Short mmCIF file of C-alpha atoms in Angstrom, two decimals:
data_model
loop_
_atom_site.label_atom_id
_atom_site.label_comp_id
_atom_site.label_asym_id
_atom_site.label_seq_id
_atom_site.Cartn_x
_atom_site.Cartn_y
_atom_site.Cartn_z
CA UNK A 13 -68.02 -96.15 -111.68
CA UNK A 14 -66.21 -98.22 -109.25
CA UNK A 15 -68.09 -99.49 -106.39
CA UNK A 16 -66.90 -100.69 -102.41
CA UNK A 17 -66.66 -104.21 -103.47
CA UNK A 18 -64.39 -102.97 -106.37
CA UNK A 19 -62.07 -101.15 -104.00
CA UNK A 20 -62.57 -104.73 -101.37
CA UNK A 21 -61.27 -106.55 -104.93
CA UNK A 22 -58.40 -103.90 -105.42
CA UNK A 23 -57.10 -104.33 -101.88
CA UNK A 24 -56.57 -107.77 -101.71
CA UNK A 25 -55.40 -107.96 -105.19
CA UNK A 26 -52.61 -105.78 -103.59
CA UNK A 27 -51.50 -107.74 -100.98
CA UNK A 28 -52.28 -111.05 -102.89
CA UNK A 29 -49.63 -109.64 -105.70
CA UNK A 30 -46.54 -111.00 -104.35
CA UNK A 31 -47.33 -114.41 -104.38
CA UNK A 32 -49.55 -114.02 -108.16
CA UNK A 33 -46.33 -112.14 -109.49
CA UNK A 34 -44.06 -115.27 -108.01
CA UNK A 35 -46.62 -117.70 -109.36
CA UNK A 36 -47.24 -115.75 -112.66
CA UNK A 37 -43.58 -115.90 -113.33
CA UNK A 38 -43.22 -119.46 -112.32
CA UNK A 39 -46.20 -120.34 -114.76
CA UNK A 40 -46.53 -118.59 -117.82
CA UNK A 41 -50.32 -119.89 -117.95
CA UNK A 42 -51.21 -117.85 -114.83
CA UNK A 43 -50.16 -114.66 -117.52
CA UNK A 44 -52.28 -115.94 -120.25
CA UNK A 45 -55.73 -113.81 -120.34
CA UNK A 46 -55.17 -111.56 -117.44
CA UNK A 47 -55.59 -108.29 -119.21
CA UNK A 48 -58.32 -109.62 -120.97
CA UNK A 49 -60.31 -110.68 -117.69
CA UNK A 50 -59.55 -107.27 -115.87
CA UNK A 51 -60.72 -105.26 -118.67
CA UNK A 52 -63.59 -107.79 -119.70
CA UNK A 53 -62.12 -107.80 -123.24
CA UNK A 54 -64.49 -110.75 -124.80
CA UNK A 55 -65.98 -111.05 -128.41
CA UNK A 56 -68.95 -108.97 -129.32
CA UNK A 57 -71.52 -111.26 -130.13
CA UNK A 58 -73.01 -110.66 -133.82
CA UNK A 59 -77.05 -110.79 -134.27
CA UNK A 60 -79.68 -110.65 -131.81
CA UNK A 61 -80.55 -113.91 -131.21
CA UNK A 62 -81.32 -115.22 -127.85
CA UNK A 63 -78.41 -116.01 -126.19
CA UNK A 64 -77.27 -118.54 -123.09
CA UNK A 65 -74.01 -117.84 -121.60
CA UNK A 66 -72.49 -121.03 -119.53
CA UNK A 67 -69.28 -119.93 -117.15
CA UNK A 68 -67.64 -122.96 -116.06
CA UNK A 69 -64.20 -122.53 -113.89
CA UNK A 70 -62.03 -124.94 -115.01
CA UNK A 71 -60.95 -128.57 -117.34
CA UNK A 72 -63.47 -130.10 -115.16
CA UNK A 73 -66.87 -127.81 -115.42
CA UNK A 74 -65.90 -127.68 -119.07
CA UNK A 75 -66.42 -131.15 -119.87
CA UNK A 76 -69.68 -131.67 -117.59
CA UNK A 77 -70.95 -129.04 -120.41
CA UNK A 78 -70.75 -131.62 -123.20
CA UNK A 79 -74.44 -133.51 -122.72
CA UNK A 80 -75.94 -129.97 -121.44
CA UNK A 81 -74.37 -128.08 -124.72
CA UNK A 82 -75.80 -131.01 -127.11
CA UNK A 83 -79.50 -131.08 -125.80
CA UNK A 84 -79.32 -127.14 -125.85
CA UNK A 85 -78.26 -127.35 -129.26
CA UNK A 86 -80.88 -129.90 -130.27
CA UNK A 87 -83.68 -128.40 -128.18
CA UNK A 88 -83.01 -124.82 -129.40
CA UNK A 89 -80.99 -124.36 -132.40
CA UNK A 90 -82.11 -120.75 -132.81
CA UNK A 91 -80.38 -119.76 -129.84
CA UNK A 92 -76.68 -118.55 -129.42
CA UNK A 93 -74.63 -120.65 -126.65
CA UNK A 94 -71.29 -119.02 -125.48
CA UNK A 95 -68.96 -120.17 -122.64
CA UNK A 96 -66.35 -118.70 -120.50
CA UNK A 97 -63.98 -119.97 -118.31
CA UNK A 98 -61.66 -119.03 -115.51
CA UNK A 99 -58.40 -121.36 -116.49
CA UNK A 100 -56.04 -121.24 -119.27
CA UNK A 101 -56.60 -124.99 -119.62
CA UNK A 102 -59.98 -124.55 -119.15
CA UNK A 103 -60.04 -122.24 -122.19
CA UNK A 104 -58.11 -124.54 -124.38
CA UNK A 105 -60.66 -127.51 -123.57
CA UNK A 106 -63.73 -125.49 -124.11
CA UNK A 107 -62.01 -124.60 -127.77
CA UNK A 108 -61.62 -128.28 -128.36
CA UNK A 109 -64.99 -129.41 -127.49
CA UNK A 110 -66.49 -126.74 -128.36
CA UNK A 111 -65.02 -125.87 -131.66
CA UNK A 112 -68.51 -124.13 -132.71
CA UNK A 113 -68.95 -121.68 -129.90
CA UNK A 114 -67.50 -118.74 -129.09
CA UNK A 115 -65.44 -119.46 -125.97
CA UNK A 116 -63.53 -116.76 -124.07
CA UNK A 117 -62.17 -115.80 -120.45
CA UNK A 118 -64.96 -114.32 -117.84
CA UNK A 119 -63.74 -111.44 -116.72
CA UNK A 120 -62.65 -110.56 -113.20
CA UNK A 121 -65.70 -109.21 -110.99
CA UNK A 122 -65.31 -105.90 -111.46
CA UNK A 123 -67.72 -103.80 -112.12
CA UNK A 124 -65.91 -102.38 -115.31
CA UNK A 125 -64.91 -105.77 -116.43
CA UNK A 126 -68.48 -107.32 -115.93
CA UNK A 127 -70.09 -104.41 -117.56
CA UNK A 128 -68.22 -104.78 -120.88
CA UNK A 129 -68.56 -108.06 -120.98
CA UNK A 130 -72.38 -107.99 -120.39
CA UNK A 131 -72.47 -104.88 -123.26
CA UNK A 132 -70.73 -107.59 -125.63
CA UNK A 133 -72.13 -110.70 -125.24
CA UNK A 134 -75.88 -109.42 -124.22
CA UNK A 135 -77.09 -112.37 -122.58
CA UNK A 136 -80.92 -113.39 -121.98
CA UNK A 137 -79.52 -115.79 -119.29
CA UNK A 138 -76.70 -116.29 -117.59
CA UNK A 139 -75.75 -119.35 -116.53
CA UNK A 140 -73.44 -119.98 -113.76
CA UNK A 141 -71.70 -123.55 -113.04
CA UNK A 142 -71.45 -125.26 -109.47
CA UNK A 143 -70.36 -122.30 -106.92
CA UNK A 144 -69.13 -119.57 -109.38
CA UNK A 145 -71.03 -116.59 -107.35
CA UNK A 146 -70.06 -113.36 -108.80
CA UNK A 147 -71.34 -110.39 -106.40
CA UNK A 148 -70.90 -108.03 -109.54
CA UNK A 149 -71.17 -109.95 -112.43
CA UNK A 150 -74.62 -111.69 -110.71
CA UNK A 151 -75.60 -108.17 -110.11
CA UNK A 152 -74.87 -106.71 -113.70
CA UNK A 153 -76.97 -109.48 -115.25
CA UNK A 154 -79.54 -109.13 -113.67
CA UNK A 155 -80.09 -105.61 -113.90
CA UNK A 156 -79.32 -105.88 -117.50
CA UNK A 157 -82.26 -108.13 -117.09
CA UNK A 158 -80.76 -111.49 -118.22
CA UNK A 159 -81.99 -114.10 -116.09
CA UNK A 160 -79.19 -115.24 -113.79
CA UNK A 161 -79.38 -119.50 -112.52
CA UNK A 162 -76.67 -121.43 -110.94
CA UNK A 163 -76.83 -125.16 -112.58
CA UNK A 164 -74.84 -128.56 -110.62
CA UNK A 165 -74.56 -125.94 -107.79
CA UNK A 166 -72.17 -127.57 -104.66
CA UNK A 167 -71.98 -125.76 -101.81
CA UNK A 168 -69.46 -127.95 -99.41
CA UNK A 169 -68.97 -127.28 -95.77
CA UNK A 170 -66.03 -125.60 -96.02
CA UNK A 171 -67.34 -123.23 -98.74
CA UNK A 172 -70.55 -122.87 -96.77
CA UNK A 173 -68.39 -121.68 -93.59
CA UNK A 174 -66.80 -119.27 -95.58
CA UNK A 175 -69.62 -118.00 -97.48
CA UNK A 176 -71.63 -117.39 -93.93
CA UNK A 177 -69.13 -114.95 -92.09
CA UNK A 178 -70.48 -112.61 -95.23
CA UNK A 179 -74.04 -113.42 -95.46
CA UNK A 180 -75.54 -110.11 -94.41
CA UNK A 181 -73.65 -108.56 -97.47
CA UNK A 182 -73.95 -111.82 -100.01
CA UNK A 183 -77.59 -112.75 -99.34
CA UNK A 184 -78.90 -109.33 -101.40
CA UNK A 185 -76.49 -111.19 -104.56
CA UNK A 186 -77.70 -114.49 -104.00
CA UNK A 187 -81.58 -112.74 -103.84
CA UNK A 188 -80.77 -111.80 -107.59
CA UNK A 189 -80.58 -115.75 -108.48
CA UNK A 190 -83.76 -116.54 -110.74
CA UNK A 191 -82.28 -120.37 -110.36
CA UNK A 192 -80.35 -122.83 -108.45
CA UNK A 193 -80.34 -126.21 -109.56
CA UNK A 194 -78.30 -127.92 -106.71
CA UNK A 195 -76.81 -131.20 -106.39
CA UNK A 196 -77.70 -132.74 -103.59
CA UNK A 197 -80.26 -131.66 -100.67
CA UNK A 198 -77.34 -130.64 -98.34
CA UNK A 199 -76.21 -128.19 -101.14
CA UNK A 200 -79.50 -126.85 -101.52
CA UNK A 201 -80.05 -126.20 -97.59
CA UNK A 202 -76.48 -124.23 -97.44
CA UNK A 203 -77.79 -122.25 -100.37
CA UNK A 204 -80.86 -121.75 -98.75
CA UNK A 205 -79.22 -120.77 -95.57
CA UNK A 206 -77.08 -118.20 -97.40
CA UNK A 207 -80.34 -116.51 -98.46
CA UNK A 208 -81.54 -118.23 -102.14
CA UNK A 209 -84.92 -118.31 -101.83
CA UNK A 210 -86.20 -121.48 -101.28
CA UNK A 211 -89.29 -121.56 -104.51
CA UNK A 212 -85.83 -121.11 -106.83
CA UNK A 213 -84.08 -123.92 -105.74
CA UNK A 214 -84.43 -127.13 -106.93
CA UNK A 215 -82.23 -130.76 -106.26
CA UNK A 216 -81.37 -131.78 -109.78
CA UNK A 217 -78.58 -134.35 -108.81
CA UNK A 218 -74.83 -134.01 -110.42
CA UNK A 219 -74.81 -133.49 -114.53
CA UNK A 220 -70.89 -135.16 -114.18
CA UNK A 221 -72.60 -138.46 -114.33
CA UNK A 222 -74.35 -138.12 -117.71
CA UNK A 223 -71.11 -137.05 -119.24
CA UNK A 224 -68.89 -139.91 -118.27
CA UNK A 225 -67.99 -142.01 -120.51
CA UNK A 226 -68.08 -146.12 -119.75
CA UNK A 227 -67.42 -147.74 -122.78
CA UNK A 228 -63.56 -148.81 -122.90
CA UNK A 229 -64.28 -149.60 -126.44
CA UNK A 230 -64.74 -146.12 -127.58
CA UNK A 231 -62.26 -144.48 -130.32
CA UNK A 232 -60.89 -142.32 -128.07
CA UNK A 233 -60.17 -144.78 -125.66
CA UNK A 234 -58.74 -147.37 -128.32
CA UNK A 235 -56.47 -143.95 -129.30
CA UNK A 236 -55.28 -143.13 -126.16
CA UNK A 237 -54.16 -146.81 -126.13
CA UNK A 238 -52.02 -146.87 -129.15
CA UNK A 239 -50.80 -143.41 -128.58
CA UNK A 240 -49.29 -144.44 -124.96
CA UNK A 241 -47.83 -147.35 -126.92
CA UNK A 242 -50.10 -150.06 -125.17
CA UNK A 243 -51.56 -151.78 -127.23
CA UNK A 244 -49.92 -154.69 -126.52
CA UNK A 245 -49.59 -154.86 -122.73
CA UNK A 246 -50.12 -157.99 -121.10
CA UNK A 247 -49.88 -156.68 -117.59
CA UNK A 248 -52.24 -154.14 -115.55
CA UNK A 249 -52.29 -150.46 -115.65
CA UNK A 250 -52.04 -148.55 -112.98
CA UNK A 251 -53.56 -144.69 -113.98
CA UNK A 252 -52.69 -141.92 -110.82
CA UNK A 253 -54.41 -139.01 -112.12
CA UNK A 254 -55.27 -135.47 -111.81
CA UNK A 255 -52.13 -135.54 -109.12
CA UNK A 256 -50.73 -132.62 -106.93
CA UNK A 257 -47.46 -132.19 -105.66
CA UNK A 258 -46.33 -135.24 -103.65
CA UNK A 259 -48.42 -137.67 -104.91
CA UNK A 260 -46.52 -138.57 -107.84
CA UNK A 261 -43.88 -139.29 -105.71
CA UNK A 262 -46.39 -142.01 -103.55
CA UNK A 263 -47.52 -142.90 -107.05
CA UNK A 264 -44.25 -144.38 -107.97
CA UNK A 265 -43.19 -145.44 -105.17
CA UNK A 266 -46.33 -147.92 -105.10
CA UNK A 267 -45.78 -148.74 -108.52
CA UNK A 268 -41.76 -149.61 -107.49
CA UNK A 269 -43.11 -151.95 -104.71
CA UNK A 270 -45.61 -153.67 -106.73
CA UNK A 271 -43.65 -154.17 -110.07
CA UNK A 272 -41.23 -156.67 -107.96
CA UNK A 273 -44.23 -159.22 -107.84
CA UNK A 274 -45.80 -157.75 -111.23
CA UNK A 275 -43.13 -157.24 -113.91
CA UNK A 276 -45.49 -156.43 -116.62
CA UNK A 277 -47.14 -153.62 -114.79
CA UNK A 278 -47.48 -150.21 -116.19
CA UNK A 279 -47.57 -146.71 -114.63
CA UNK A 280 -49.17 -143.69 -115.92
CA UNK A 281 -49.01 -140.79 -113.99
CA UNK A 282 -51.46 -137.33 -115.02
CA UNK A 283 -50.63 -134.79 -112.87
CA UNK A 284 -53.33 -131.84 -112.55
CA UNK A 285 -51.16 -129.27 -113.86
CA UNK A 286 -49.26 -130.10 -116.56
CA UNK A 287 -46.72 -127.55 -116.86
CA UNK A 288 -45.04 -129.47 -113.56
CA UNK A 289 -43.69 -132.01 -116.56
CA UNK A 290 -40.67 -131.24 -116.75
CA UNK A 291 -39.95 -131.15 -113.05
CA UNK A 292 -41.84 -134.59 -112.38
CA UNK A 293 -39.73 -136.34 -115.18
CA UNK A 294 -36.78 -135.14 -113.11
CA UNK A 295 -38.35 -136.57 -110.04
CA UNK A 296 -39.10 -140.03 -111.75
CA UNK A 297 -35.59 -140.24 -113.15
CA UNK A 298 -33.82 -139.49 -110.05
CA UNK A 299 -35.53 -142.93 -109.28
CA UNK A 300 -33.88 -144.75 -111.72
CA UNK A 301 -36.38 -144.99 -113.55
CA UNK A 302 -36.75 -144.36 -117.59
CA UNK A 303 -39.91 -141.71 -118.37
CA UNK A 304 -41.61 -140.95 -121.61
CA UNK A 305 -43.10 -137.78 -121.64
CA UNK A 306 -46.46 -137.39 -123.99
CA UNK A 307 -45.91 -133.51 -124.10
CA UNK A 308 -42.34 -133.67 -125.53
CA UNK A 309 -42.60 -136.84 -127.44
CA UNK A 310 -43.51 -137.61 -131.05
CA UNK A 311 -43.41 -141.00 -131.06
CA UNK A 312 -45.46 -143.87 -128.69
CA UNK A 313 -42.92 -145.30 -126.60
CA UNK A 314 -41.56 -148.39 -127.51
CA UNK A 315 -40.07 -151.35 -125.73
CA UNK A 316 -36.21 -151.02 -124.36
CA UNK A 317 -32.86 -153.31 -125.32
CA UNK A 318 -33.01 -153.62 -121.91
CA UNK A 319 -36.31 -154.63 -120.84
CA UNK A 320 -37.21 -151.88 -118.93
CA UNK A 321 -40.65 -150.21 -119.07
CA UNK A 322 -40.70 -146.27 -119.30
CA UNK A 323 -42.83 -144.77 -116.62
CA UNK A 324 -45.53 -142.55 -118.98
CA UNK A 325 -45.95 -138.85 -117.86
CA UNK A 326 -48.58 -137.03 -119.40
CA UNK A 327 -47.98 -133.47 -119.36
CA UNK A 328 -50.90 -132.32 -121.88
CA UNK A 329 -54.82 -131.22 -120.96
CA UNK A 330 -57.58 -132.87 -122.19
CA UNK A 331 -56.42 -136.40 -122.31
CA UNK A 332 -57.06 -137.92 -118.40
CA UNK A 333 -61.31 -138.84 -119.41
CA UNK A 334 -60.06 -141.07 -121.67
CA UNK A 335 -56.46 -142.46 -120.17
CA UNK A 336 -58.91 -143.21 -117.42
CA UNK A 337 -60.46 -145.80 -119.29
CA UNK A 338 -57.15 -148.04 -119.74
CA UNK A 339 -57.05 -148.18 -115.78
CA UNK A 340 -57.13 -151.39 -114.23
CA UNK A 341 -56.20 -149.84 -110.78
CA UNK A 342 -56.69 -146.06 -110.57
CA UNK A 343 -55.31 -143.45 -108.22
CA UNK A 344 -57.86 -140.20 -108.14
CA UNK A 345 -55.13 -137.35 -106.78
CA UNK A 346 -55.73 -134.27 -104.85
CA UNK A 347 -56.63 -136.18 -102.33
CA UNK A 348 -53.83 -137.50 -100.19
CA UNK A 349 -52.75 -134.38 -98.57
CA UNK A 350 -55.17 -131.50 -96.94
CA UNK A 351 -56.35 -128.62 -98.70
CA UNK A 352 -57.25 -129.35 -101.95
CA UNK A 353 -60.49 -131.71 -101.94
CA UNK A 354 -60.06 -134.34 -104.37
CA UNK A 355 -60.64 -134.61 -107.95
CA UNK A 356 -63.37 -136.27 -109.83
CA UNK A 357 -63.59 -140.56 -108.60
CA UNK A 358 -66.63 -140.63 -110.89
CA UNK A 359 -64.27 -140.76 -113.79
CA UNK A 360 -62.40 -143.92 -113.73
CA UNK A 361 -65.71 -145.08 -111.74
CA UNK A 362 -67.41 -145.13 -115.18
CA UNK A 363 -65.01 -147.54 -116.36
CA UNK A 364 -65.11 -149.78 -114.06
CA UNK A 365 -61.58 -149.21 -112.40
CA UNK A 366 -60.77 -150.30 -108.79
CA UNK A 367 -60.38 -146.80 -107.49
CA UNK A 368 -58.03 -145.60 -104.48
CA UNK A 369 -58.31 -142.05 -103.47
CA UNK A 370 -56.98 -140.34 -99.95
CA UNK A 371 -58.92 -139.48 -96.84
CA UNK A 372 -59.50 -135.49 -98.11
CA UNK A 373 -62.32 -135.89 -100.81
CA UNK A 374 -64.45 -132.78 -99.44
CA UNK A 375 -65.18 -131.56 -103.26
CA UNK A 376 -66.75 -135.12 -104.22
CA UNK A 377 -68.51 -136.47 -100.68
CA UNK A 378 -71.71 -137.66 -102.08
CA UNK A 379 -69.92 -139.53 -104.78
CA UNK A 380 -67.32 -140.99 -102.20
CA UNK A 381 -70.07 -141.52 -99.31
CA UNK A 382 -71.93 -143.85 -102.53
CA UNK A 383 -68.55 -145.73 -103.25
CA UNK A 384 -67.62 -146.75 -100.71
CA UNK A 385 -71.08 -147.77 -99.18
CA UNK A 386 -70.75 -150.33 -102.08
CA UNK A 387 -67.41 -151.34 -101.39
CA UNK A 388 -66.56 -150.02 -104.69
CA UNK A 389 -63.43 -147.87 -103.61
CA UNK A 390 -60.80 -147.73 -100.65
CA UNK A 391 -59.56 -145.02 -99.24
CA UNK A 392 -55.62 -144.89 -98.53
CA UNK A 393 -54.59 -142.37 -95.96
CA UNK A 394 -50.69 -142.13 -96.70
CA UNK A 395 -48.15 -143.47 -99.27
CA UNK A 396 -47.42 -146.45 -97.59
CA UNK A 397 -50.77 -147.47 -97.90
CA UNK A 398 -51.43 -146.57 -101.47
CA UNK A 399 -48.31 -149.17 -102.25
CA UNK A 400 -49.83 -151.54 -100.03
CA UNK A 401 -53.66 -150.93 -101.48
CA UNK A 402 -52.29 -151.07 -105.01
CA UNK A 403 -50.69 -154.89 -104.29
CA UNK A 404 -53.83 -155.60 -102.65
CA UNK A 405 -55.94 -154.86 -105.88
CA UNK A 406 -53.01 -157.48 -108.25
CA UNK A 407 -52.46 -159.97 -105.77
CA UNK A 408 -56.57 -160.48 -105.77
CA UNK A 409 -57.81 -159.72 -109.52
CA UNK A 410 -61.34 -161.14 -108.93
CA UNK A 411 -62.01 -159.05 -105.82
CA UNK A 412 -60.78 -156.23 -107.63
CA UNK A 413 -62.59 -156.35 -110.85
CA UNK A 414 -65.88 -157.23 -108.83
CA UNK A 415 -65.17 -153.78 -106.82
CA UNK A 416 -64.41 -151.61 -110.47
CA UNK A 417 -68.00 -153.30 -111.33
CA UNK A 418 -69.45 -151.92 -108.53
CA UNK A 419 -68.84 -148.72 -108.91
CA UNK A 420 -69.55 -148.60 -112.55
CA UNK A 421 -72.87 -149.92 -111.67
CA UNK A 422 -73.29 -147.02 -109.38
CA UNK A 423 -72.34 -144.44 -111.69
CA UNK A 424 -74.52 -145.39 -114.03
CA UNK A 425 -77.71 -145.43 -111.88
CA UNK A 426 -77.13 -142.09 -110.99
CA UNK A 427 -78.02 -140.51 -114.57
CA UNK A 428 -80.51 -138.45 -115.58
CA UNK A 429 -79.42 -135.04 -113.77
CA UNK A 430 -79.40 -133.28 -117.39
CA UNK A 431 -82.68 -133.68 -118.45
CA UNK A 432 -83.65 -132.21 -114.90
CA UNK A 433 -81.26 -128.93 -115.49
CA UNK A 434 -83.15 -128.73 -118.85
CA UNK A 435 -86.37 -128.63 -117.07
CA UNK A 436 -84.78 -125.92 -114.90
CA UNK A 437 -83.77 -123.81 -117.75
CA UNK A 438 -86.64 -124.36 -119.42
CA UNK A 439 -88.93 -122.66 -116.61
CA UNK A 440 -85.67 -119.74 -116.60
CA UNK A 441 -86.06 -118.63 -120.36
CA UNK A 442 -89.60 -119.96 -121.15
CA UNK A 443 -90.17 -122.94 -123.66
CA UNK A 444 -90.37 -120.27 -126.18
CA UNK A 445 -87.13 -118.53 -125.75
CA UNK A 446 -88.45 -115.42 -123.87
CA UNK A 447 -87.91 -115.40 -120.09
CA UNK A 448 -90.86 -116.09 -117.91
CA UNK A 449 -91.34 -115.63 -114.15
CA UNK A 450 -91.85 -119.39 -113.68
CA UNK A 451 -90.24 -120.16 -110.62
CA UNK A 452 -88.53 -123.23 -109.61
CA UNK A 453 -90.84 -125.89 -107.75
CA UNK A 454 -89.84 -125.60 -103.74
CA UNK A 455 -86.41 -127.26 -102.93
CA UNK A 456 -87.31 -129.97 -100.69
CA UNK A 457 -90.51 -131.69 -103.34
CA UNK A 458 -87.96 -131.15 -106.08
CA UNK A 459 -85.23 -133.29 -103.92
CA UNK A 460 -88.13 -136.21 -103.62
CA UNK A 461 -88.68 -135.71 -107.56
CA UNK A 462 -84.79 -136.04 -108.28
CA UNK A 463 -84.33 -138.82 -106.18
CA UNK A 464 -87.68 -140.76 -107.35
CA UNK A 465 -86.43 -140.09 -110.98
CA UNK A 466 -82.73 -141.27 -110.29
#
């Protein structure tokens, strides 16, 4: 039966639908899975064996799975592990790394949606990545009695302000959480504000750091390399990544400024969704410039009569972790303009890239705050200043390969969140594989044990 946050859902679903129909029609991905997430059409899971569902949104949660997945997997073999996502893209990456599992779209939170789902699947716990708080589908769970955690949980300010108008109606939800397993003490005080209880939280530190990878060496780093036809480069690589609208455009302008002093350097430009391809290869060609595209393309590009270097536009999902690692100079996007928080700098990080990002990093302030304490990153605050940040970095190699090492180093120390969320679930479910009522050690001695152990 359809409840008053149903009806809440319903209205602004209504006046949201002119600009989801525009978008929907723009983007055939915003179609894919709809009906399935409003009617919470999933797989019915087969057996009875214990089972751990993991909802992560998007590309990004998805992959931060991998380490978590494999010690669940090791650690309990008997048990069932299925994972949802929000995205299209996200769906398609959890099918590729997780070719084994059954991976599906979370339904919409309402009640009829979350209800079949539940019915299907028939969770023991539920397990929710970052800030994915459900009102109904937290509530179903749990009186289902599947034991409901949040795991990497980030609560930024923004989200935190937002949350807060509705904490007299949210805090009875967030009451329901057997688990929070935060990333950082500020996270874990907005949760507690918002009305978590504070012996269920614990500081656990950020799982994205034990899934990065920081070997250039690796296969799929040495494939990524041949398959963007550079293999033989001689000059640097400049990687802008995980890009929104308008900073392609400072992208390549940079790169057109610094290729006057740097003939042999090479552009690579990922933008965050890839279904702009075909209008960014317009963009870069209206620059006079040639562009290979990796979604339309057979072949690895290949050097010109004429000398000139193709720009390389990778319009596919799944492939930035590893571009990442041919980076000599990387541009993290999503950043440059307001609104949109930045994308993951821990990525190219890992490799040991000299890193640029813009001033709005709100999603990733911890990891940015650590950066560029160590003078591992620099911030650029407008396209002039990425072109002049990106000559910078090739006119002084040294400086710039001593500030990549930097903040690979500081990546690397901050390991060891998984095995912490492990020790979280295990108190969730029980070492056995039945739930316990186990709770959490108190958020603030847990912060001093995460930080001790990091």
């Amino acid at each position: 039966m359809p409840n008053l946050l149903d009806v809440a859902y319903l209205g602004l679903l209504l006046a949201a639908s002119p600009v989801l129909f525009a978008r929907a029609w723009r983007r055939s991905k915003s179609r894919q899975g709809l009906m399935d997430k409003l009617r919470g059409r999933v797989p019915r899971r087969i057996g009875d064996a214990p089972c751990l569902w993991l909802h992560a949104v998007s590309v990004g949660e998805v992959l931060l799975l991998r380490p978590l997945v494999a010690e669940l997997q090791r650690r309990r073999p008997d048990w069932d592990v299925v994972v949802s996502t929000t995205t299209s893209t996200g769906l398609e990456v959890a099918r590729r790394t997780f070719p084994e599992l059954v991976t599906f779209y979370a339904p919409l939170d309402f009640s009829w949606a979350v209800r079949r789902a539940l019915e299907r699947i028939r969770p023991t716990a539920l397990v929710l990545v970052e800030t994915e708080l459900w009102p109904n589908l937290i509530r179903a769970a749990s009186a289902r009695g599947a034991r409901v955690a949040v795991i990497n949980g980030r609560l930024g300010r923004r989200s935190h302000r937002g949350y807060r108008r509705f904490r007299a109606l949210l805090a009875p939800t967030l009451r329901r959480l057997d688990a929070v397993a935060a990333q950082s003490q500020e996270s874990a005080d907005r949760f507690l504000d918002l009305g978590v209880p504070a012996d269920r939280l614990s500081v656990t530190g950020s799982i994205k750091y034990d899934g990065l990878e920081s070997d250039r060496g690796v296969p799929k780093v040495r494939e990524a390399r041949r398959a963007l036809g550079l293999e033989g480069a001689s000059g640097p690589i400049f990687v802008a990544g995980s890009t929104m609208d308008g900073e392609e455009s400072a992208a390549l302008q940079a790169y057109q400024r610094a290729k006057v002093d740097h003939p042999g350097l090479r552009l690579v430009i990922v933008p965050r969704h890839p279904e702009r391809g075909a209008e960014l290869a317009r963009m870069i060609e209206g620059r006079g410039e040639v562009v290979w595209r990796r979604g339309v393309e057979d072949r690895p590009p290949g050097g010109r009569e004429d000398g000139r270097q193709a720009v390389l536009l990778i319009d596919t999902v799944g492939e930035l972790s590893s571009i990442w690692g041919l980076a000599d100079v990387a541009f993290v996007g999503g950043s440059l303009y307001p609104g949109r928080g930045g994308q993951n700098v821990m990525e190219p990080s890992a490799f040991g890239a000299s890193v640029l990002f813009g001033p709005h990093t709100s999603n990733f302030r911890e990891a940015v705050e650590g950066l560029l304490g160590r003078d591992a990153a620099r911030v650029v605050r407008s396209a002039t200043e990425l072109g002049d940040a990106l000559q910078l970095e090739l006119a002084d190699r040294d400086s710039s390969r001593a500030r990549g090492a930097s903040a690979r180093r500081f990546v690397l120390a901050q390991r060891g969140a998984t095995e912490r969320t492990l020790a979280a679930l295990d108190r969730l479910v029980g070492r056995r594989g039945r739930p316990d009522r186990v709770a959490n050690p108190p958020h603030r001695s847990a912060s001093r044990a995460a930080s001790s152990a990091a």
